[in-house]
Short mmCIF file of N, CA, C and O in Angstrom, two decimals:
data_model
loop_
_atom_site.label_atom_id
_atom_site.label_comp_id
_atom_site.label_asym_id
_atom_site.label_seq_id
_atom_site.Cartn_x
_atom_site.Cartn_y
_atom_site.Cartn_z
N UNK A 11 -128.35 329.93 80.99
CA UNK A 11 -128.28 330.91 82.07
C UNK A 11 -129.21 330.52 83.22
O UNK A 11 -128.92 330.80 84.38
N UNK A 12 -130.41 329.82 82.87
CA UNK A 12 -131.59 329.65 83.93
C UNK A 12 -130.57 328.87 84.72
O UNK A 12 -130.15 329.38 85.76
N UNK A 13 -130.02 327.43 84.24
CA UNK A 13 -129.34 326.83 84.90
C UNK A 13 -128.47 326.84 85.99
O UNK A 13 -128.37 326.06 86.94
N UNK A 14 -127.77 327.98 85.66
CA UNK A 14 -126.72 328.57 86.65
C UNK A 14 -127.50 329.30 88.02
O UNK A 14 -126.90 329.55 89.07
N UNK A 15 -128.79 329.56 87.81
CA UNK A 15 -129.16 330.15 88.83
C UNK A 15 -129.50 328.88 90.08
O UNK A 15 -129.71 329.30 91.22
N UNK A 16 -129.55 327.52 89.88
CA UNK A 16 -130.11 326.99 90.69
C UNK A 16 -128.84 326.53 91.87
O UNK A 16 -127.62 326.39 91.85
N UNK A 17 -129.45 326.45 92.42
CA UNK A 17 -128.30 325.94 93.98
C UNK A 17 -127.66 324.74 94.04
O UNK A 17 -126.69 324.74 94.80
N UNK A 18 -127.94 323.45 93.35
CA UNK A 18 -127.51 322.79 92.93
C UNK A 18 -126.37 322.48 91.96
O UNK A 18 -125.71 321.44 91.98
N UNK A 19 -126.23 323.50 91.12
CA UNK A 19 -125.17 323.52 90.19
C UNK A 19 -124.49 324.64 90.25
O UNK A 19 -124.86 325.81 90.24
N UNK A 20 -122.89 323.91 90.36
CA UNK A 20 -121.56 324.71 90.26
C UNK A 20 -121.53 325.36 89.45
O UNK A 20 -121.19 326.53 89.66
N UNK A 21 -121.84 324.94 88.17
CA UNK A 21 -120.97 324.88 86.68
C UNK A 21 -121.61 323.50 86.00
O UNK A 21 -121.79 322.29 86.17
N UNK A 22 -121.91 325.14 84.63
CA UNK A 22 -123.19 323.83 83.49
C UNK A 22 -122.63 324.03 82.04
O UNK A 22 -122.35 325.14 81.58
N UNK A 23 -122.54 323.10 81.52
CA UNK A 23 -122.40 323.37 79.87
C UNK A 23 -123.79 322.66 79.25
O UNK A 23 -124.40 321.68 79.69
N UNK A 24 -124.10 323.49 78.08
CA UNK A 24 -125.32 322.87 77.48
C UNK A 24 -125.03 322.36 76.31
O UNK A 24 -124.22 323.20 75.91
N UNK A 25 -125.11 321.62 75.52
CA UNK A 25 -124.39 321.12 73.94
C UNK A 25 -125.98 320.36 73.25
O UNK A 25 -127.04 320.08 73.80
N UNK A 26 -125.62 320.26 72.18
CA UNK A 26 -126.73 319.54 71.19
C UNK A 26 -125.97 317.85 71.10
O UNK A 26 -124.80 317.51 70.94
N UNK A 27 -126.88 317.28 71.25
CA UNK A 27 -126.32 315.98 71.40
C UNK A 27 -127.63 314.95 70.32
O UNK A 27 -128.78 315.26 70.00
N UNK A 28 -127.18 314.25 70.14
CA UNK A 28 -128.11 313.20 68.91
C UNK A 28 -129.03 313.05 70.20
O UNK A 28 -128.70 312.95 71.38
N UNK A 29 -130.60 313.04 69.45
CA UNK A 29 -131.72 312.43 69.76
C UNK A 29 -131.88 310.56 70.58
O UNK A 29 -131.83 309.51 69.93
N UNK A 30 -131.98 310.63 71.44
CA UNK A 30 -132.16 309.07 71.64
C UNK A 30 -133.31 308.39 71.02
O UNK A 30 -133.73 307.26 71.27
N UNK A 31 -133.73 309.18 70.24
CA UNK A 31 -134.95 308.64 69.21
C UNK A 31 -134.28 307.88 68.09
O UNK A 31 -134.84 307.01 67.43
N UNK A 32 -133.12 308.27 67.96
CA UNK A 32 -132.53 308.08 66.82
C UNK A 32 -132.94 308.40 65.69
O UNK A 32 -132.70 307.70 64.71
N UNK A 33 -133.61 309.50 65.66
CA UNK A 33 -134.10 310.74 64.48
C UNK A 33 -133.36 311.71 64.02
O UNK A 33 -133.86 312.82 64.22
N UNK A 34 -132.12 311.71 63.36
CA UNK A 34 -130.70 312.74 62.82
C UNK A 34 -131.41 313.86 63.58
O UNK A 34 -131.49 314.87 62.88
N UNK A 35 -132.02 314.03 64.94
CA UNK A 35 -132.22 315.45 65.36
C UNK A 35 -131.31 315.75 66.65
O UNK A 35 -130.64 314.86 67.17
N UNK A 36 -131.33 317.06 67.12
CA UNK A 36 -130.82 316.76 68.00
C UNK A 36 -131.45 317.09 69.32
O UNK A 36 -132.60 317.49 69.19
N UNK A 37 -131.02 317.03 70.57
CA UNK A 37 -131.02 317.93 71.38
C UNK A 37 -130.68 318.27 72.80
O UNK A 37 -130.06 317.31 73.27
N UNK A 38 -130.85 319.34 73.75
CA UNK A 38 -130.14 319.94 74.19
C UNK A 38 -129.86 318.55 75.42
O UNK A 38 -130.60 317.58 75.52
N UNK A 39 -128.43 318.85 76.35
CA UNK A 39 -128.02 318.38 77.07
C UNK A 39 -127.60 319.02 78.09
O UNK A 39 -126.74 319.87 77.88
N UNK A 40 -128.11 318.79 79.60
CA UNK A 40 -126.96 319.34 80.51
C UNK A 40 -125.64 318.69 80.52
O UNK A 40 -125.61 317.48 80.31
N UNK A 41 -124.25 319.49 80.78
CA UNK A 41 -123.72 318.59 81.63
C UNK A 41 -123.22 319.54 82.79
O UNK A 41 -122.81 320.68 82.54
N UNK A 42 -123.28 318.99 84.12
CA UNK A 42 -123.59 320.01 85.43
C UNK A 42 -122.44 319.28 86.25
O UNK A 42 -122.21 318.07 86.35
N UNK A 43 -121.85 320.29 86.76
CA UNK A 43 -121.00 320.12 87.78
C UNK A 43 -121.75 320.19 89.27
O UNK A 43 -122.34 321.25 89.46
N UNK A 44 -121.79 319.29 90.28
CA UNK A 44 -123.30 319.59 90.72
C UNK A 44 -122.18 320.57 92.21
O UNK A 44 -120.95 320.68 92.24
N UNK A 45 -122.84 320.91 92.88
CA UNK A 45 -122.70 321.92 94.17
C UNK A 45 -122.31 320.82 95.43
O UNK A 45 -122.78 319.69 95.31
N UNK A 46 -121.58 321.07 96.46
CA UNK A 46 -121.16 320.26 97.51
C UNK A 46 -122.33 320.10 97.85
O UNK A 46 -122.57 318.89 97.91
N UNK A 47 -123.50 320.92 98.20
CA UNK A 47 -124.59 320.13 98.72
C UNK A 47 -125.47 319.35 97.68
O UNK A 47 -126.45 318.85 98.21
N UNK A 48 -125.39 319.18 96.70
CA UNK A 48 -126.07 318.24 95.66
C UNK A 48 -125.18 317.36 96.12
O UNK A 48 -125.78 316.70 96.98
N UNK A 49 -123.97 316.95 96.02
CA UNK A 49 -123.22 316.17 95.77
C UNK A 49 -123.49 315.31 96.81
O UNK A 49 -123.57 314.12 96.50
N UNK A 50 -123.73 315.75 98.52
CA UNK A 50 -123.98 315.36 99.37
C UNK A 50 -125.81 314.49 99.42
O UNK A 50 -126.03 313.36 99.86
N UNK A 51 -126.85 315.44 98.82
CA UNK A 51 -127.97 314.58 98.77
C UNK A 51 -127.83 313.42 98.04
O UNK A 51 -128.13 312.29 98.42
N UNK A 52 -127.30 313.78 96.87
CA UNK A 52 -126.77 312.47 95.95
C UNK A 52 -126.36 311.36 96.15
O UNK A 52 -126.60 310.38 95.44
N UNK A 53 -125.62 311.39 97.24
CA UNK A 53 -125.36 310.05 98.07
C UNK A 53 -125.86 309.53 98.77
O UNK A 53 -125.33 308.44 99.02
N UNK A 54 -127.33 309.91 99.67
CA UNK A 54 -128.61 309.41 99.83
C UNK A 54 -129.67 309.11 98.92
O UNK A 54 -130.32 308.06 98.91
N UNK A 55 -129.82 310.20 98.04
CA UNK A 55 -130.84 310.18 97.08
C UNK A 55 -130.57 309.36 96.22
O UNK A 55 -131.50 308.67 95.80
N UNK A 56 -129.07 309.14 95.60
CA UNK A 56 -128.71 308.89 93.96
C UNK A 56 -128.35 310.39 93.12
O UNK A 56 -128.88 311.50 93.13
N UNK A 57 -127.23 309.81 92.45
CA UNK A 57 -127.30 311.19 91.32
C UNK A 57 -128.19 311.27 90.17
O UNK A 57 -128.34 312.35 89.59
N UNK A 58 -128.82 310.16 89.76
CA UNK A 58 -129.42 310.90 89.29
C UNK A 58 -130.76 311.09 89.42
O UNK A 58 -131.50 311.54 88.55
N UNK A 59 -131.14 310.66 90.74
CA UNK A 59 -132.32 311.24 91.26
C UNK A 59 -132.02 313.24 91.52
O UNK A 59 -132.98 314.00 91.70
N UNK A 60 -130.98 313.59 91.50
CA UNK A 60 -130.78 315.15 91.77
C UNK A 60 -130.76 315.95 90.47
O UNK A 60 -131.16 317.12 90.47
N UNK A 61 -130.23 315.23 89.12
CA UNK A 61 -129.69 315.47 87.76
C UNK A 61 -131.81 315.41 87.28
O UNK A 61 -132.37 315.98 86.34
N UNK A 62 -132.29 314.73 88.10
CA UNK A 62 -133.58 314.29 87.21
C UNK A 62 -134.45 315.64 88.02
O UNK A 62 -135.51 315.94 87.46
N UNK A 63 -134.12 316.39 89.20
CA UNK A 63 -134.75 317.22 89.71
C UNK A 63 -134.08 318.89 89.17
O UNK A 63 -134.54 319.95 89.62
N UNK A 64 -133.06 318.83 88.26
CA UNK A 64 -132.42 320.04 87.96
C UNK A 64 -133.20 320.22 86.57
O UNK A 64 -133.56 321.29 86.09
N UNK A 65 -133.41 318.82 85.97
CA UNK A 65 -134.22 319.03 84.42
C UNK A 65 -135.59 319.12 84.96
O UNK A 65 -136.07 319.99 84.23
N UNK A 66 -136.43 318.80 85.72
CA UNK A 66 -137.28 318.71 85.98
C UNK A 66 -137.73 320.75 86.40
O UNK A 66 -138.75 321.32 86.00
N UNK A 67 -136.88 321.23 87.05
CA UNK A 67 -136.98 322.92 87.33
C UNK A 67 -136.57 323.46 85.88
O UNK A 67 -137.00 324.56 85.54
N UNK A 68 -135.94 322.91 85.21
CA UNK A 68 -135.22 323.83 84.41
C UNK A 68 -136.11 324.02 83.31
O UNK A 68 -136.05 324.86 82.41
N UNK A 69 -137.24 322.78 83.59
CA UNK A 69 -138.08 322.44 82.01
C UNK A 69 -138.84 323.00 82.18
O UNK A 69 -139.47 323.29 81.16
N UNK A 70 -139.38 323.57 83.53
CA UNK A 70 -140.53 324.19 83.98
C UNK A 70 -140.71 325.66 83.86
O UNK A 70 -139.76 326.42 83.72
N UNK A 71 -142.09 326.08 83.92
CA UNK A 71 -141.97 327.69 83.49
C UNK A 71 -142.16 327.92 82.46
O UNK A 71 -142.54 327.08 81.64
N UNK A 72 -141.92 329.25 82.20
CA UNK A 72 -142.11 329.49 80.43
C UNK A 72 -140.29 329.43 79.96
O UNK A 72 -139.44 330.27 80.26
N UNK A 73 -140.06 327.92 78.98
CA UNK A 73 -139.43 327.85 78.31
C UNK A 73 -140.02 327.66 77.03
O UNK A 73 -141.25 327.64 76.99
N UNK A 74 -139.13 327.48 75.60
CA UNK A 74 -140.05 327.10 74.36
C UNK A 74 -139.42 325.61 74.60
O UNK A 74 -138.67 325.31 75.54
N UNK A 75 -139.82 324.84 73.68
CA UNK A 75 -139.50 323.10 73.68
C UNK A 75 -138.06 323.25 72.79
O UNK A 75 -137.32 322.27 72.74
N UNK A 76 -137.74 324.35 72.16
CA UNK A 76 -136.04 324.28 71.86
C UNK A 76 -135.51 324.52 72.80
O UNK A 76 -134.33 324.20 72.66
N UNK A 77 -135.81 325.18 74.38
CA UNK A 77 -134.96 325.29 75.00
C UNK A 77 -135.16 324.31 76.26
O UNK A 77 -134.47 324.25 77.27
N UNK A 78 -136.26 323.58 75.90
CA UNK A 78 -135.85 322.25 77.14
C UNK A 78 -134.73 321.41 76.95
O UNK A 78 -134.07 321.52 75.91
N UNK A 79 -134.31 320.21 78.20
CA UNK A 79 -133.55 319.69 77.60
C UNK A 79 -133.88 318.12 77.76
O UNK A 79 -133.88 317.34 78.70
N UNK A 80 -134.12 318.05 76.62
CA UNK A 80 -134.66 317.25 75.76
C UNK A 80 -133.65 315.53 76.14
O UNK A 80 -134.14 314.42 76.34
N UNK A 81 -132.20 315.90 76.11
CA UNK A 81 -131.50 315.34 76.59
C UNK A 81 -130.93 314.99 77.98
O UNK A 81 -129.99 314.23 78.23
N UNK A 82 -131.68 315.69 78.83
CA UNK A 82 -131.66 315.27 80.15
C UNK A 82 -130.53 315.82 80.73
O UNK A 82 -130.23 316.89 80.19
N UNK A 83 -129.61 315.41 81.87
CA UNK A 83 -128.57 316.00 82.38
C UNK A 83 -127.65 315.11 82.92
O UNK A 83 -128.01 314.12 83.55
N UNK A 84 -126.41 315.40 82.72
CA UNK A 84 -125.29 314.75 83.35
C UNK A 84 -124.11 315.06 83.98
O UNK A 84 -123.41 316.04 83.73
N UNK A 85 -123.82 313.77 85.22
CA UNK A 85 -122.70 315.06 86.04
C UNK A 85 -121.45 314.69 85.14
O UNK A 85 -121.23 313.81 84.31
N UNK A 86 -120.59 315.98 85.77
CA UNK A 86 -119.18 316.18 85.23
C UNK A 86 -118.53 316.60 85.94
O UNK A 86 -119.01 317.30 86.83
N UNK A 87 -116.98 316.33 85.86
CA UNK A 87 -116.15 316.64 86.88
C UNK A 87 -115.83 318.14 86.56
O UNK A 87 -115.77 318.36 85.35
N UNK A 88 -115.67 318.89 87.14
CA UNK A 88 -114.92 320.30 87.01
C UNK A 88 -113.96 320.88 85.91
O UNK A 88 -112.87 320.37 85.63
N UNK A 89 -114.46 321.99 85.34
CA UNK A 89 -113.63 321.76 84.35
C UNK A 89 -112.78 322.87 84.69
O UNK A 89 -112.96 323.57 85.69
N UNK A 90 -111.56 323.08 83.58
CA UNK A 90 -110.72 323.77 83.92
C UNK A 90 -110.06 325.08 83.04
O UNK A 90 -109.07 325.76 82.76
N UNK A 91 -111.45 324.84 82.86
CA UNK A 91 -111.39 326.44 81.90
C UNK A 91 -112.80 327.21 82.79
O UNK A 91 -113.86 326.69 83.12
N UNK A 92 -112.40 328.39 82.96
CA UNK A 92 -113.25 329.36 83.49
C UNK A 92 -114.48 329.79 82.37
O UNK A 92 -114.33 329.94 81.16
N UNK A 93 -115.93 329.97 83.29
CA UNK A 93 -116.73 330.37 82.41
C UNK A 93 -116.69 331.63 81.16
O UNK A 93 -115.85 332.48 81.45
N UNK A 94 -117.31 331.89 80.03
CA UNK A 94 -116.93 332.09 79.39
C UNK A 94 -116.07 331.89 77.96
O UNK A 94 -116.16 332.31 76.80
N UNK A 95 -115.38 331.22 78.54
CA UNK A 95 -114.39 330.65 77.68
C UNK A 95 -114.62 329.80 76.79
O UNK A 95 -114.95 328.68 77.19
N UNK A 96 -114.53 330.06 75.23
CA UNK A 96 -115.28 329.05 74.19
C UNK A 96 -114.62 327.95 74.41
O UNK A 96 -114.85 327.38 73.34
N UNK A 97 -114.01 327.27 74.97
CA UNK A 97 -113.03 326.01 74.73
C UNK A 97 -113.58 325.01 75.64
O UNK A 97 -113.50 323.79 75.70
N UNK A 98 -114.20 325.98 76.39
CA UNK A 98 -115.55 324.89 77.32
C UNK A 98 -116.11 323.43 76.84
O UNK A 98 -115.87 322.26 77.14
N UNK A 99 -117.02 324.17 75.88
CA UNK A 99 -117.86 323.43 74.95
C UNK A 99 -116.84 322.17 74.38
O UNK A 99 -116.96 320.98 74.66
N UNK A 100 -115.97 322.69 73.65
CA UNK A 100 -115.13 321.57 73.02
C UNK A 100 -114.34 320.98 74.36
O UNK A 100 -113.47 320.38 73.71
N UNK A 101 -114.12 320.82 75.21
CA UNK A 101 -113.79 320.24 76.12
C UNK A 101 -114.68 319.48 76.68
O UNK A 101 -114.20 318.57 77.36
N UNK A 102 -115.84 319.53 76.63
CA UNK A 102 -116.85 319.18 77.05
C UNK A 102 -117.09 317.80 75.95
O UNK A 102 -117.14 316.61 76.27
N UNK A 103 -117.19 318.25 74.91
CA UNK A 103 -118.07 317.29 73.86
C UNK A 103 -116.79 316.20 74.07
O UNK A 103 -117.04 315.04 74.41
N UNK A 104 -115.68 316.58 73.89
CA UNK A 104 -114.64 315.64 73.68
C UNK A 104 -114.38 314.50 74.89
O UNK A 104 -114.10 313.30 74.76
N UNK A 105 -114.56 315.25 76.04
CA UNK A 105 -114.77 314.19 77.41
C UNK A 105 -116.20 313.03 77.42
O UNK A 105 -116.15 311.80 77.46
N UNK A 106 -117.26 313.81 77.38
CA UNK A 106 -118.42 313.45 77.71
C UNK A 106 -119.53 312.97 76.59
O UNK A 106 -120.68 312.60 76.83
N UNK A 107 -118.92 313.08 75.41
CA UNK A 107 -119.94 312.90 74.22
C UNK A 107 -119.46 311.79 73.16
O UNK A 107 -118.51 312.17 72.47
N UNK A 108 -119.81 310.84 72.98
CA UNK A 108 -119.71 309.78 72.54
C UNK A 108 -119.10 309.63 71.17
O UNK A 108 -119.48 310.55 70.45
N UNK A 109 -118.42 308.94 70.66
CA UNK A 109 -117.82 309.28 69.33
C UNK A 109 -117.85 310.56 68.78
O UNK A 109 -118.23 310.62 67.60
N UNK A 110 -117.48 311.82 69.47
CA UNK A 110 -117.17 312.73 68.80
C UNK A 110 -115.68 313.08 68.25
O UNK A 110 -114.61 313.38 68.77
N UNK A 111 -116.14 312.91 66.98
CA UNK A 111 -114.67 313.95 66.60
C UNK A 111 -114.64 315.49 65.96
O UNK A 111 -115.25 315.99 65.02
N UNK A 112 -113.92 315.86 66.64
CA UNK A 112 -113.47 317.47 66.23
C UNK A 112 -113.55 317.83 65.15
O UNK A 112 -112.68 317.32 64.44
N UNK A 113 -114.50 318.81 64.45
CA UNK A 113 -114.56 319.05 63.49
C UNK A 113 -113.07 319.84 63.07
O UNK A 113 -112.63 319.60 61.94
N UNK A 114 -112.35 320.73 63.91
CA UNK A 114 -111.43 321.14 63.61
C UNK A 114 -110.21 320.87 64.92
O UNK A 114 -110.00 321.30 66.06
N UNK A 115 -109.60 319.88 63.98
CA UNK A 115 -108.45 319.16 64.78
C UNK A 115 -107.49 320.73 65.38
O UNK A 115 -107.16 320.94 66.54
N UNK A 116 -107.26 321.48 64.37
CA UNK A 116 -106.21 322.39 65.30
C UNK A 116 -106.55 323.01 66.47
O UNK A 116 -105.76 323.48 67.28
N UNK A 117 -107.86 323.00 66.56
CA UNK A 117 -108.45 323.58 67.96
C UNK A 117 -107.77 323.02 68.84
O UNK A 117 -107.04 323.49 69.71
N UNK A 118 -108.18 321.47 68.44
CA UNK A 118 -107.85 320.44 69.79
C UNK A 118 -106.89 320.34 70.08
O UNK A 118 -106.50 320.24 71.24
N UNK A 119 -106.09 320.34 68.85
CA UNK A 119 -104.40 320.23 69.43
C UNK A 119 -104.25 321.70 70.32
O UNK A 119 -103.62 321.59 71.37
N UNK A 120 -104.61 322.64 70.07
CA UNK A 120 -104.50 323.81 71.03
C UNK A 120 -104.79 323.74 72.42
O UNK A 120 -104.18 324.15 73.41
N UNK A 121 -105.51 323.34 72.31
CA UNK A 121 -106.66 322.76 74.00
C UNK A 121 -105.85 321.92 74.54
O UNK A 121 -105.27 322.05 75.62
N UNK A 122 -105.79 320.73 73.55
CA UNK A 122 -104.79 319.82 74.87
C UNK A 122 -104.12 320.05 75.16
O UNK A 122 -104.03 319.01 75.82
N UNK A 123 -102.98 320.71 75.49
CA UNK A 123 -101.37 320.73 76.20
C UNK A 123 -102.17 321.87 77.51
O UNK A 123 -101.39 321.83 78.46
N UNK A 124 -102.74 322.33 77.69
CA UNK A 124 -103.78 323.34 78.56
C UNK A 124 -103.43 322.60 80.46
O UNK A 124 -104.12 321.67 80.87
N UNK A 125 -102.52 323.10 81.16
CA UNK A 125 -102.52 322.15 82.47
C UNK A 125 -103.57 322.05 82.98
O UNK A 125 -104.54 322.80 83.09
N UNK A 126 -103.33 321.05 83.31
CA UNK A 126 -104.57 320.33 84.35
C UNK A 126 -105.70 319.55 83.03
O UNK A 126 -106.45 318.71 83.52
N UNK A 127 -105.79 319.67 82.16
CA UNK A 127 -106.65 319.34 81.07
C UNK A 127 -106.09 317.97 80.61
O UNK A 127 -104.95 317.88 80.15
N UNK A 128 -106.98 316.79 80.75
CA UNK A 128 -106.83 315.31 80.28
C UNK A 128 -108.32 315.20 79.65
O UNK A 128 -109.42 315.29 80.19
N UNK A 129 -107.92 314.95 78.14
CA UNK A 129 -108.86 314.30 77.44
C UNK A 129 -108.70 312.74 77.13
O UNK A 129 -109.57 312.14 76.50
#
């Protein structure tokens, strides 16, 4: 929720993603749809000089260290399910997350035929 408040981001999903420690732990990940004006510094700055200033606010403050993200942040194209919507997440992991497979295939087959939706 903190996320959504910043001006920079459209649209955020957060997921647990393996440790780059490579310690079976996990943790949290942005992935951020960034705002026309991010999108625009970004192309002076770099993206992820903007992705490194959204974790950098988001970590700050009183969070606990489960709710930093630990995993840093990454852009994503728009998705096409409206917030809310549990199918987010699995749309998400399945685009953007590295050898994942679906724990439950019938979901997915549900999800995909969804217009506008390419996994």
């Amino acid at each position: 929720n903190k996320l959504q408040e910043h001006p920079d981001v459209a649209d955020v999903v957060v997921l647990g993603v393996p440790s780059p420690h490579g310690d079976n732990h996990q943790v949290a990940r942005a992935f951020i749809v960034l705002s026309e004006t991010a999108k625009k510094r970004a192309e002076t700055a770099g993206e992820q000089t903007v992705l490194d200033e959204i974790v950098e606010w988001a970590n700050s403050g009183e969070c606990s260290s489960s709710e930093r993200l630990g995993g840093g942040a990454q852009a994503i194209e728009p998705l096409p399910i409206p917030r809310g919507d549990k199918g987010r997440h699995l749309i998400v992991r399945m685009r953007y997350v590295p050898d994942f497979k679906p724990e439950e295939p019938v979901v997915a087959a549900m999800i995909s035929p969804l217009p506008g939706l390419q996994l």
